[in-house]
Amino acid sequence: HQLFLVMRGIRRHQATYAQSSPKSPLTSYHLLVLFDFIDLRYSHVDTLMLRTAVSFAFYGMLRVSEYTSSHCHSFDPESTLMSTDVHIYDGVVHIFIKKSKTDPFKIGSTIRLARTFSRSCPVSCFHQFSTSRPSLSSRLSSAPLFSFSDGSFLTRSRLSTILRECFHDCSLSTHSFRVGGASAAASAGISDAQIQILGRW
C-alpha cells in the first residue's frame, strides 16, 4: 500500500496521468445565490442547517469528508462532525475536526471562524441553526451536526446534487467551497503560507 502511494505521488508530480477537469472556485456571490436557492427548496430548519454547512465549508476551507456523513442513514462517530464538535466561544465558532486527509495520526485540529458581518457569516449561521435545534445548545445530541429534519444526514452526494440543481455548472463541486475559501483569503491579502496553514495543506 505504501509503495502504491509513493508511485501515485510520483505520477502526480510528473503529471503522467490523466488530470481531472479543474474545479472552479465558489465565490461569496455564489454563496448568496446558493442561500437563496436553499431558502426556496427546504424547510426553515433544514435551510438553517444547509446555510451553516456551506458557510463552514467556505470560510473554514473544509474538505467535504470533514463535515458530511458517509451515508444518509449511518455514520462513523470517529470521523463525522458531531453536534458536540462545534461550539461558540467569545463570538468565535470552534470546529473540532477529529480526522482528515492530512492528519494520519488522528490528532485532530480546531478550525476557528470569526464573524464576517455578512449574510453568509458562519457565526450568525451557526447561532441561528443551534437555537432552532435545542439539542445542539444542550450538547446532548449524539447525531451528526448536519442532519435534515427527516433524520437523514448530509452527504457528499446530497450536497453535490444541490450544487448541480442550483448552478447547472459541471465545473462547480463540493471541492469548490475549499478552493473558493482559499481564493477569497488570497484576495483579502492573506499570504500563501498562511492560507496553507488555515486550509491544512
mmCIF file of N, CA, C and O in Angstrom, residues 38-134:
data_model
loop_
_atom_site.group_PDB
_atom_site.id
_atom_site.type_symbol
_atom_site.label_atom_id
_atom_site.label_comp_id
_atom_site.label_asym_id
_atom_site.label_seq_id
_atom_site.Cartn_x
_atom_site.Cartn_y
_atom_site.Cartn_z
ATOM 1 N N ILE A 38 -31.529 27.543 -1.510
ATOM 2 C CA ILE A 38 -31.867 26.705 -0.358
ATOM 3 C C ILE A 38 -33.136 27.207 0.323
ATOM 4 O O ILE A 38 -34.003 26.420 0.724
ATOM 5 N N ASP A 39 -33.265 28.539 0.424
ATOM 6 C CA ASP A 39 -34.448 29.134 1.069
ATOM 7 C C ASP A 39 -35.734 28.693 0.381
ATOM 8 O O ASP A 39 -36.765 28.473 1.038
ATOM 9 N N LEU A 40 -35.683 28.564 -0.945
ATOM 10 C CA LEU A 40 -36.882 28.229 -1.719
ATOM 11 C C LEU A 40 -37.205 26.740 -1.707
ATOM 12 O O LEU A 40 -38.353 26.356 -1.922
ATOM 13 N N ARG A 41 -36.213 25.912 -1.443
ATOM 14 C CA ARG A 41 -36.383 24.461 -1.598
ATOM 15 C C ARG A 41 -36.597 23.698 -0.284
ATOM 16 O O ARG A 41 -37.111 22.584 -0.314
ATOM 17 N N TYR A 42 -36.185 24.268 0.827
ATOM 18 C CA TYR A 42 -36.172 23.497 2.075
ATOM 19 C C TYR A 42 -36.949 24.177 3.192
ATOM 20 O O TYR A 42 -37.227 25.375 3.136
ATOM 21 N N SER A 43 -37.284 23.370 4.198
ATOM 22 C CA SER A 43 -37.981 23.901 5.368
ATOM 23 C C SER A 43 -37.063 24.853 6.119
ATOM 24 O O SER A 43 -35.852 24.908 5.864
ATOM 25 N N HIS A 44 -37.619 25.587 7.053
ATOM 26 C CA HIS A 44 -36.838 26.594 7.790
ATOM 27 C C HIS A 44 -35.652 25.963 8.510
ATOM 28 O O HIS A 44 -34.516 26.456 8.408
ATOM 29 N N VAL A 45 -35.888 24.863 9.217
ATOM 30 C CA VAL A 45 -34.810 24.223 9.978
ATOM 31 C C VAL A 45 -33.740 23.659 9.048
ATOM 32 O O VAL A 45 -32.536 23.818 9.294
ATOM 33 N N ASP A 46 -34.172 23.005 7.970
ATOM 34 C CA ASP A 46 -33.210 22.453 7.016
ATOM 35 C C ASP A 46 -32.441 23.564 6.299
ATOM 36 O O ASP A 46 -31.257 23.410 5.974
ATOM 37 N N THR A 47 -33.099 24.687 6.064
ATOM 38 C CA THR A 47 -32.429 25.837 5.452
ATOM 39 C C THR A 47 -31.306 26.339 6.343
ATOM 40 O O THR A 47 -30.181 26.595 5.881
ATOM 41 N N LEU A 48 -31.584 26.470 7.639
ATOM 42 C CA LEU A 48 -30.559 26.935 8.577
ATOM 43 C C LEU A 48 -29.398 25.949 8.657
ATOM 44 O O LEU A 48 -28.234 26.350 8.762
ATOM 45 N N MET A 49 -29.715 24.660 8.584
ATOM 46 C CA MET A 49 -28.668 23.639 8.633
ATOM 47 C C MET A 49 -27.767 23.722 7.406
ATOM 48 O O MET A 49 -26.529 23.729 7.516
ATOM 49 N N LEU A 50 -28.372 23.800 6.217
ATOM 50 C CA LEU A 50 -27.607 23.844 4.981
ATOM 51 C C LEU A 50 -26.803 25.132 4.856
ATOM 52 O O LEU A 50 -25.660 25.129 4.392
ATOM 53 N N ARG A 51 -27.378 26.236 5.302
ATOM 54 C CA ARG A 51 -26.636 27.500 5.296
ATOM 55 C C ARG A 51 -25.374 27.385 6.148
ATOM 56 O O ARG A 51 -24.299 27.830 5.748
ATOM 57 N N THR A 52 -25.517 26.783 7.308
ATOM 58 C CA THR A 52 -24.373 26.630 8.209
ATOM 59 C C THR A 52 -23.321 25.728 7.581
ATOM 60 O O THR A 52 -22.122 26.019 7.638
ATOM 61 N N ALA A 53 -23.763 24.641 6.966
ATOM 62 C CA ALA A 53 -22.827 23.690 6.356
ATOM 63 C C ALA A 53 -22.000 24.342 5.259
ATOM 64 O O ALA A 53 -20.763 24.225 5.230
ATOM 65 N N VAL A 54 -22.655 25.048 4.345
ATOM 66 C CA VAL A 54 -21.912 25.646 3.226
ATOM 67 C C VAL A 54 -21.073 26.834 3.683
ATOM 68 O O VAL A 54 -19.995 27.102 3.134
ATOM 69 N N SER A 55 -21.539 27.539 4.708
ATOM 70 C CA SER A 55 -20.754 28.649 5.251
ATOM 71 C C SER A 55 -19.491 28.129 5.925
ATOM 72 O O SER A 55 -18.393 28.674 5.731
ATOM 73 N N PHE A 56 -19.618 27.059 6.705
ATOM 74 C CA PHE A 56 -18.449 26.421 7.326
ATOM 75 C C PHE A 56 -17.476 25.935 6.257
ATOM 76 O O PHE A 56 -16.264 26.125 6.379
ATOM 77 N N ALA A 57 -18.017 25.296 5.209
ATOM 78 C CA ALA A 57 -17.176 24.732 4.150
ATOM 79 C C ALA A 57 -16.372 25.825 3.457
ATOM 80 O O ALA A 57 -15.184 25.639 3.155
ATOM 81 N N PHE A 58 -17.012 26.962 3.216
ATOM 82 C CA PHE A 58 -16.357 28.063 2.501
ATOM 83 C C PHE A 58 -15.335 28.781 3.379
ATOM 84 O O PHE A 58 -14.153 28.850 3.039
ATOM 85 N N TYR A 59 -15.771 29.280 4.507
ATOM 86 C CA TYR A 59 -14.877 30.082 5.352
ATOM 87 C C TYR A 59 -13.834 29.228 6.088
ATOM 88 O O TYR A 59 -12.753 29.708 6.398
ATOM 89 N N GLY A 60 -14.179 27.958 6.348
ATOM 90 C CA GLY A 60 -13.237 27.079 7.027
ATOM 91 C C GLY A 60 -12.352 26.298 6.074
ATOM 92 O O GLY A 60 -11.475 25.557 6.508
ATOM 93 N N MET A 61 -12.590 26.467 4.753
ATOM 94 C CA MET A 61 -11.844 25.720 3.738
ATOM 95 C C MET A 61 -11.833 24.230 4.074
ATOM 96 O O MET A 61 -10.799 23.559 4.063
ATOM 97 N N LEU A 62 -13.010 23.709 4.393
ATOM 98 C CA LEU A 62 -13.128 22.318 4.825
ATOM 99 C C LEU A 62 -13.196 21.359 3.640
ATOM 100 O O LEU A 62 -13.771 21.677 2.594
ATOM 101 N N ARG A 63 -12.621 20.188 3.816
ATOM 102 C CA ARG A 63 -12.819 19.100 2.869
ATOM 103 C C ARG A 63 -14.214 18.529 3.117
ATOM 104 O O ARG A 63 -14.674 18.472 4.257
ATOM 105 N N VAL A 64 -14.880 18.074 2.066
ATOM 106 C CA VAL A 64 -16.260 17.631 2.215
ATOM 107 C C VAL A 64 -16.378 16.466 3.203
ATOM 108 O O VAL A 64 -17.379 16.329 3.910
ATOM 109 N N SER A 65 -15.346 15.619 3.279
ATOM 110 C CA SER A 65 -15.379 14.485 4.205
ATOM 111 C C SER A 65 -15.294 14.924 5.662
ATOM 112 O O SER A 65 -15.585 14.134 6.569
ATOM 113 N N GLU A 66 -14.918 16.182 5.892
ATOM 114 C CA GLU A 66 -14.751 16.666 7.258
ATOM 115 C C GLU A 66 -16.047 17.185 7.878
ATOM 116 O O GLU A 66 -16.106 17.398 9.087
ATOM 117 N N TYR A 67 -17.079 17.391 7.058
ATOM 118 C CA TYR A 67 -18.322 17.914 7.639
ATOM 119 C C TYR A 67 -19.586 17.177 7.178
ATOM 120 O O TYR A 67 -20.683 17.480 7.647
ATOM 121 N N THR A 68 -19.443 16.207 6.273
ATOM 122 C CA THR A 68 -20.600 15.420 5.862
ATOM 123 C C THR A 68 -20.474 13.985 6.369
ATOM 124 O O THR A 68 -19.405 13.556 6.793
ATOM 125 N N SER A 69 -21.570 13.255 6.297
ATOM 126 C CA SER A 69 -21.577 11.846 6.698
ATOM 127 C C SER A 69 -21.325 10.968 5.472
ATOM 128 O O SER A 69 -21.592 11.376 4.345
ATOM 129 N N SER A 70 -20.827 9.778 5.710
ATOM 130 C CA SER A 70 -20.538 8.875 4.596
ATOM 131 C C SER A 70 -21.808 8.308 3.971
ATOM 132 O O SER A 70 -21.847 8.002 2.782
ATOM 133 N N HIS A 71 -22.862 8.152 4.765
ATOM 134 C CA HIS A 71 -24.140 7.633 4.279
ATOM 135 C C HIS A 71 -25.278 8.464 4.873
ATOM 136 O O HIS A 71 -25.129 9.059 5.943
ATOM 137 N N CYS A 72 -26.407 8.459 4.191
ATOM 138 C CA CYS A 72 -27.518 9.306 4.639
ATOM 139 C C CYS A 72 -28.204 8.785 5.899
ATOM 140 O O CYS A 72 -28.900 9.541 6.583
ATOM 141 N N HIS A 73 -28.013 7.485 6.215
ATOM 142 C CA HIS A 73 -28.672 6.940 7.408
ATOM 143 C C HIS A 73 -27.700 6.252 8.368
ATOM 144 O O HIS A 73 -28.121 5.578 9.309
ATOM 145 N N SER A 74 -26.398 6.396 8.135
ATOM 146 C CA SER A 74 -25.411 5.831 9.056
ATOM 147 C C SER A 74 -24.178 6.726 9.049
ATOM 148 O O SER A 74 -23.959 7.475 8.095
ATOM 149 N N PHE A 75 -23.384 6.643 10.108
ATOM 150 C CA PHE A 75 -22.205 7.499 10.191
ATOM 151 C C PHE A 75 -21.173 6.865 11.117
ATOM 152 O O PHE A 75 -21.487 5.994 11.931
ATOM 153 N N ASP A 76 -19.948 7.330 10.977
ATOM 154 C CA ASP A 76 -18.851 6.891 11.829
ATOM 155 C C ASP A 76 -18.537 8.018 12.807
ATOM 156 O O ASP A 76 -18.017 9.063 12.410
ATOM 157 N N PRO A 77 -18.840 7.850 14.089
ATOM 158 C CA PRO A 77 -18.606 8.927 15.067
ATOM 159 C C PRO A 77 -17.140 9.300 15.223
ATOM 160 O O PRO A 77 -16.819 10.368 15.734
ATOM 161 N N GLU A 78 -16.226 8.426 14.757
ATOM 162 C CA GLU A 78 -14.800 8.712 14.865
ATOM 163 C C GLU A 78 -14.321 9.713 13.808
ATOM 164 O O GLU A 78 -13.245 10.296 13.951
ATOM 165 N N SER A 79 -15.115 9.905 12.763
ATOM 166 C CA SER A 79 -14.692 10.822 11.704
ATOM 167 C C SER A 79 -15.738 11.874 11.350
ATOM 168 O O SER A 79 -15.402 12.922 10.801
ATOM 169 N N THR A 80 -17.002 11.601 11.660
ATOM 170 C CA THR A 80 -18.077 12.524 11.301
ATOM 171 C C THR A 80 -18.110 13.725 12.239
ATOM 172 O O THR A 80 -17.879 13.595 13.444
ATOM 173 N N LEU A 81 -18.409 14.899 11.695
ATOM 174 C CA LEU A 81 -18.554 16.106 12.506
ATOM 175 C C LEU A 81 -19.849 16.006 13.306
ATOM 176 O O LEU A 81 -20.942 16.021 12.740
ATOM 177 N N MET A 82 -19.714 15.911 14.627
ATOM 178 C CA MET A 82 -20.876 15.736 15.501
ATOM 179 C C MET A 82 -21.328 17.079 16.069
ATOM 180 O O MET A 82 -20.587 18.075 16.033
ATOM 181 N N SER A 83 -22.525 17.085 16.641
ATOM 182 C CA SER A 83 -23.044 18.298 17.260
ATOM 183 C C SER A 83 -22.146 18.789 18.382
ATOM 184 O O SER A 83 -22.005 20.000 18.603
ATOM 185 N N THR A 84 -21.514 17.861 19.073
ATOM 186 C CA THR A 84 -20.654 18.228 20.202
ATOM 187 C C THR A 84 -19.261 18.682 19.779
ATOM 188 O O THR A 84 -18.447 19.046 20.624
ATOM 189 N N ASP A 85 -18.976 18.666 18.479
ATOM 190 C CA ASP A 85 -17.662 19.088 17.988
ATOM 191 C C ASP A 85 -17.610 20.575 17.649
ATOM 192 O O ASP A 85 -16.554 21.082 17.264
ATOM 193 N N VAL A 86 -18.742 21.262 17.738
ATOM 194 C CA VAL A 86 -18.790 22.678 17.361
ATOM 195 C C VAL A 86 -19.367 23.503 18.500
ATOM 196 O O VAL A 86 -20.422 23.177 19.048
ATOM 197 N N HIS A 87 -18.666 24.583 18.854
ATOM 198 C CA HIS A 87 -19.090 25.466 19.942
ATOM 199 C C HIS A 87 -18.752 26.911 19.594
ATOM 200 O O HIS A 87 -17.885 27.165 18.740
ATOM 201 N N ILE A 88 -19.402 27.832 20.258
ATOM 202 C CA ILE A 88 -19.077 29.252 20.117
ATOM 203 C C ILE A 88 -18.462 29.740 21.422
ATOM 204 O O ILE A 88 -19.048 29.575 22.494
ATOM 205 N N TYR A 89 -17.264 30.303 21.327
ATOM 206 C CA TYR A 89 -16.588 30.914 22.476
ATOM 207 C C TYR A 89 -16.235 32.353 22.112
ATOM 208 O O TYR A 89 -15.552 32.594 21.117
ATOM 209 N N ASP A 90 -16.714 33.290 22.920
ATOM 210 C CA ASP A 90 -16.397 34.711 22.712
ATOM 211 C C ASP A 90 -16.659 35.158 21.278
ATOM 212 O O ASP A 90 -15.863 35.881 20.660
ATOM 213 N N GLY A 91 -17.767 34.704 20.725
ATOM 214 C CA GLY A 91 -18.159 35.131 19.394
ATOM 215 C C GLY A 91 -17.409 34.472 18.255
ATOM 216 O O GLY A 91 -17.513 34.905 17.103
ATOM 217 N N VAL A 92 -16.640 33.428 18.552
ATOM 218 C CA VAL A 92 -15.888 32.709 17.526
ATOM 219 C C VAL A 92 -16.336 31.248 17.509
ATOM 220 O O VAL A 92 -16.437 30.613 18.565
ATOM 221 N N VAL A 93 -16.619 30.722 16.320
ATOM 222 C CA VAL A 93 -17.012 29.320 16.188
ATOM 223 C C VAL A 93 -15.759 28.445 16.193
ATOM 224 O O VAL A 93 -14.814 28.699 15.447
ATOM 225 N N HIS A 94 -15.758 27.431 17.046
ATOM 226 C CA HIS A 94 -14.657 26.476 17.116
ATOM 227 C C HIS A 94 -15.159 25.140 16.582
ATOM 228 O O HIS A 94 -16.110 24.560 17.122
ATOM 229 N N ILE A 95 -14.525 24.655 15.522
ATOM 230 C CA ILE A 95 -14.906 23.386 14.893
ATOM 231 C C ILE A 95 -13.769 22.403 15.090
ATOM 232 O O ILE A 95 -12.658 22.615 14.595
ATOM 233 N N PHE A 96 -14.045 21.315 15.801
ATOM 234 C CA PHE A 96 -13.005 20.313 16.028
ATOM 235 C C PHE A 96 -13.102 19.227 14.964
ATOM 236 O O PHE A 96 -14.098 18.507 14.881
ATOM 237 N N ILE A 97 -12.074 19.137 14.132
ATOM 238 C CA ILE A 97 -12.008 18.114 13.089
ATOM 239 C C ILE A 97 -11.225 16.928 13.645
ATOM 240 O O ILE A 97 -10.029 17.020 13.893
ATOM 241 N N LYS A 98 -11.905 15.820 13.859
ATOM 242 C CA LYS A 98 -11.271 14.667 14.505
ATOM 243 C C LYS A 98 -10.324 13.916 13.567
ATOM 244 O O LYS A 98 -9.322 13.347 14.002
ATOM 245 N N LYS A 99 -10.657 13.914 12.286
ATOM 246 C CA LYS A 99 -9.891 13.114 11.330
ATOM 247 C C LYS A 99 -9.925 13.797 9.976
ATOM 248 O O LYS A 99 -10.968 14.280 9.544
ATOM 249 N N SER A 100 -8.778 13.857 9.315
ATOM 250 C CA SER A 100 -8.742 14.451 7.993
ATOM 251 C C SER A 100 -7.635 13.823 7.158
ATOM 252 O O SER A 100 -6.802 13.060 7.670
ATOM 253 N N LYS A 101 -7.613 14.175 5.898
ATOM 254 C CA LYS A 101 -6.681 13.610 4.926
ATOM 255 C C LYS A 101 -5.226 13.843 5.313
ATOM 256 O O LYS A 101 -4.369 12.997 5.090
ATOM 257 N N THR A 102 -4.932 15.005 5.892
ATOM 258 C CA THR A 102 -3.549 15.349 6.238
ATOM 259 C C THR A 102 -3.241 15.138 7.720
ATOM 260 O O THR A 102 -2.303 15.723 8.249
ATOM 261 N N ASP A 103 -4.042 14.318 8.371
ATOM 262 C CA ASP A 103 -3.844 14.047 9.801
ATOM 263 C C ASP A 103 -3.795 12.527 9.995
ATOM 264 O O ASP A 103 -4.717 11.929 10.547
ATOM 265 N N PRO A 104 -2.720 11.866 9.542
ATOM 266 C CA PRO A 104 -2.657 10.401 9.576
ATOM 267 C C PRO A 104 -2.679 9.814 10.981
ATOM 268 O O PRO A 104 -3.061 8.660 11.163
ATOM 269 N N PHE A 105 -2.262 10.591 11.990
ATOM 270 C CA PHE A 105 -2.225 10.071 13.352
ATOM 271 C C PHE A 105 -3.478 10.427 14.156
ATOM 272 O O PHE A 105 -3.553 10.179 15.356
ATOM 273 N N LYS A 106 -4.466 11.052 13.467
ATOM 274 C CA LYS A 106 -5.763 11.380 14.082
ATOM 275 C C LYS A 106 -5.596 12.211 15.350
ATOM 276 O O LYS A 106 -6.262 11.964 16.364
ATOM 277 N N ILE A 107 -4.711 13.190 15.283
ATOM 278 C CA ILE A 107 -4.530 14.107 16.414
ATOM 279 C C ILE A 107 -5.709 15.062 16.508
ATOM 280 O O ILE A 107 -6.133 15.452 17.586
ATOM 281 N N GLY A 108 -6.231 15.428 15.352
ATOM 282 C CA GLY A 108 -7.344 16.364 15.312
ATOM 283 C C GLY A 108 -6.851 17.799 15.226
ATOM 284 O O GLY A 108 -5.705 18.100 15.556
ATOM 285 N N SER A 109 -7.711 18.675 14.771
ATOM 286 C CA SER A 109 -7.372 20.095 14.690
ATOM 287 C C SER A 109 -8.627 20.923 14.884
ATOM 288 O O SER A 109 -9.741 20.462 14.630
ATOM 289 N N THR A 110 -8.435 22.147 15.364
ATOM 290 C CA THR A 110 -9.563 23.040 15.614
ATOM 291 C C THR A 110 -9.543 24.185 14.614
ATOM 292 O O THR A 110 -8.540 24.882 14.474
ATOM 293 N N ILE A 111 -10.655 24.364 13.921
ATOM 294 C CA ILE A 111 -10.826 25.460 12.976
ATOM 295 C C ILE A 111 -11.606 26.555 13.687
ATOM 296 O O ILE A 111 -12.637 26.292 14.316
ATOM 297 N N ARG A 112 -11.127 27.781 13.592
ATOM 298 C CA ARG A 112 -11.794 28.911 14.247
ATOM 299 C C ARG A 112 -12.326 29.870 13.191
ATOM 300 O O ARG A 112 -11.574 30.311 12.332
ATOM 301 N N LEU A 113 -13.600 30.188 13.286
ATOM 302 C CA LEU A 113 -14.250 31.073 12.329
ATOM 303 C C LEU A 113 -14.827 32.282 13.058
ATOM 304 O O LEU A 113 -15.630 32.133 13.982
ATOM 305 N N ALA A 114 -14.407 33.469 12.646
ATOM 306 C CA ALA A 114 -14.884 34.708 13.274
ATOM 307 C C ALA A 114 -16.038 35.295 12.465
ATOM 308 O O ALA A 114 -16.363 34.823 11.367
ATOM 309 N N ARG A 115 -16.635 36.329 12.993
ATOM 310 C CA ARG A 115 -17.748 36.982 12.311
ATOM 311 C C ARG A 115 -17.269 37.692 11.046
ATOM 312 O O ARG A 115 -16.189 38.262 11.021
ATOM 313 N N THR A 116 -18.099 37.643 10.017
ATOM 314 C CA THR A 116 -17.788 38.352 8.773
ATOM 315 C C THR A 116 -18.740 39.520 8.560
ATOM 316 O O THR A 116 -18.556 40.299 7.632
ATOM 317 N N PHE A 117 -19.770 39.620 9.402
ATOM 318 C CA PHE A 117 -20.760 40.694 9.318
ATOM 319 C C PHE A 117 -21.394 40.748 7.925
ATOM 320 O O PHE A 117 -21.599 41.810 7.355
ATOM 321 N N SER A 118 -21.668 39.558 7.404
ATOM 322 C CA SER A 118 -22.347 39.441 6.121
ATOM 323 C C SER A 118 -23.477 38.438 6.268
ATOM 324 O O SER A 118 -23.615 37.780 7.299
ATOM 325 N N ARG A 119 -24.284 38.304 5.246
ATOM 326 C CA ARG A 119 -25.397 37.362 5.294
ATOM 327 C C ARG A 119 -24.913 35.926 5.431
ATOM 328 O O ARG A 119 -25.600 35.079 6.007
ATOM 329 N N SER A 120 -23.727 35.662 4.916
ATOM 330 C CA SER A 120 -23.184 34.297 4.958
ATOM 331 C C SER A 120 -22.254 34.078 6.153
ATOM 332 O O SER A 120 -21.526 33.089 6.178
ATOM 333 N N CYS A 121 -22.266 34.974 7.120
ATOM 334 C CA CYS A 121 -21.396 34.875 8.292
ATOM 335 C C CYS A 121 -21.541 33.510 8.971
ATOM 336 O O CYS A 121 -22.651 33.123 9.352
ATOM 337 N N PRO A 122 -20.458 32.767 9.136
ATOM 338 C CA PRO A 122 -20.560 31.428 9.738
ATOM 339 C C PRO A 122 -21.008 31.453 11.194
ATOM 340 O O PRO A 122 -21.689 30.536 11.650
ATOM 341 N N VAL A 123 -20.642 32.512 11.916
ATOM 342 C CA VAL A 123 -21.048 32.614 13.317
ATOM 343 C C VAL A 123 -22.554 32.838 13.419
ATOM 344 O O VAL A 123 -23.251 32.173 14.192
ATOM 345 N N SER A 124 -23.070 33.758 12.617
ATOM 346 C CA SER A 124 -24.512 34.028 12.619
ATOM 347 C C SER A 124 -25.306 32.810 12.154
ATOM 348 O O SER A 124 -26.341 32.468 12.737
ATOM 349 N N CYS A 125 -24.802 32.158 11.100
ATOM 350 C CA CYS A 125 -25.494 30.966 10.587
ATOM 351 C C CYS A 125 -25.571 29.878 11.649
ATOM 352 O O CYS A 125 -26.643 29.278 11.862
ATOM 353 N N PHE A 126 -24.448 29.634 12.327
ATOM 354 C CA PHE A 126 -24.455 28.582 13.336
ATOM 355 C C PHE A 126 -25.318 28.962 14.536
ATOM 356 O O PHE A 126 -26.015 28.111 15.095
ATOM 357 N N HIS A 127 -25.294 30.229 14.920
ATOM 358 C CA HIS A 127 -26.118 30.674 16.055
ATOM 359 C C HIS A 127 -27.599 30.458 15.749
ATOM 360 O O HIS A 127 -28.344 29.937 16.593
ATOM 361 N N GLN A 128 -28.034 30.846 14.563
ATOM 362 C CA GLN A 128 -29.434 30.653 14.186
ATOM 363 C C GLN A 128 -29.787 29.175 14.124
ATOM 364 O O GLN A 128 -30.868 28.764 14.556
ATOM 365 N N PHE A 129 -28.878 28.381 13.578
ATOM 366 C CA PHE A 129 -29.117 26.943 13.461
ATOM 367 C C PHE A 129 -29.195 26.285 14.838
ATOM 368 O O PHE A 129 -30.092 25.479 15.111
ATOM 369 N N SER A 130 -28.263 26.623 15.719
ATOM 370 C CA SER A 130 -28.223 25.986 17.038
ATOM 371 C C SER A 130 -29.426 26.358 17.891
ATOM 372 O O SER A 130 -29.933 25.527 18.645
ATOM 373 N N THR A 131 -29.917 27.595 17.763
ATOM 374 C CA THR A 131 -31.089 27.989 18.542
ATOM 375 C C THR A 131 -32.363 27.358 17.996
ATOM 376 O O THR A 131 -33.366 27.249 18.717
ATOM 377 N N SER A 132 -32.328 26.925 16.735
ATOM 378 C CA SER A 132 -33.503 26.265 16.155
ATOM 379 C C SER A 132 -33.564 24.794 16.552
ATOM 380 O O SER A 132 -34.598 24.152 16.394
ATOM 381 N N ARG A 133 -32.439 24.271 17.064
ATOM 382 C CA ARG A 133 -32.376 22.877 17.492
ATOM 383 C C ARG A 133 -31.839 22.820 18.921
ATOM 384 O O ARG A 133 -30.626 22.902 19.141
ATOM 385 N N PRO A 134 -32.726 22.703 19.908
ATOM 386 C CA PRO A 134 -32.307 22.701 21.323
ATOM 387 C C PRO A 134 -31.236 21.673 21.641
ATOM 388 O O PRO A 134 -30.402 21.880 22.515
#
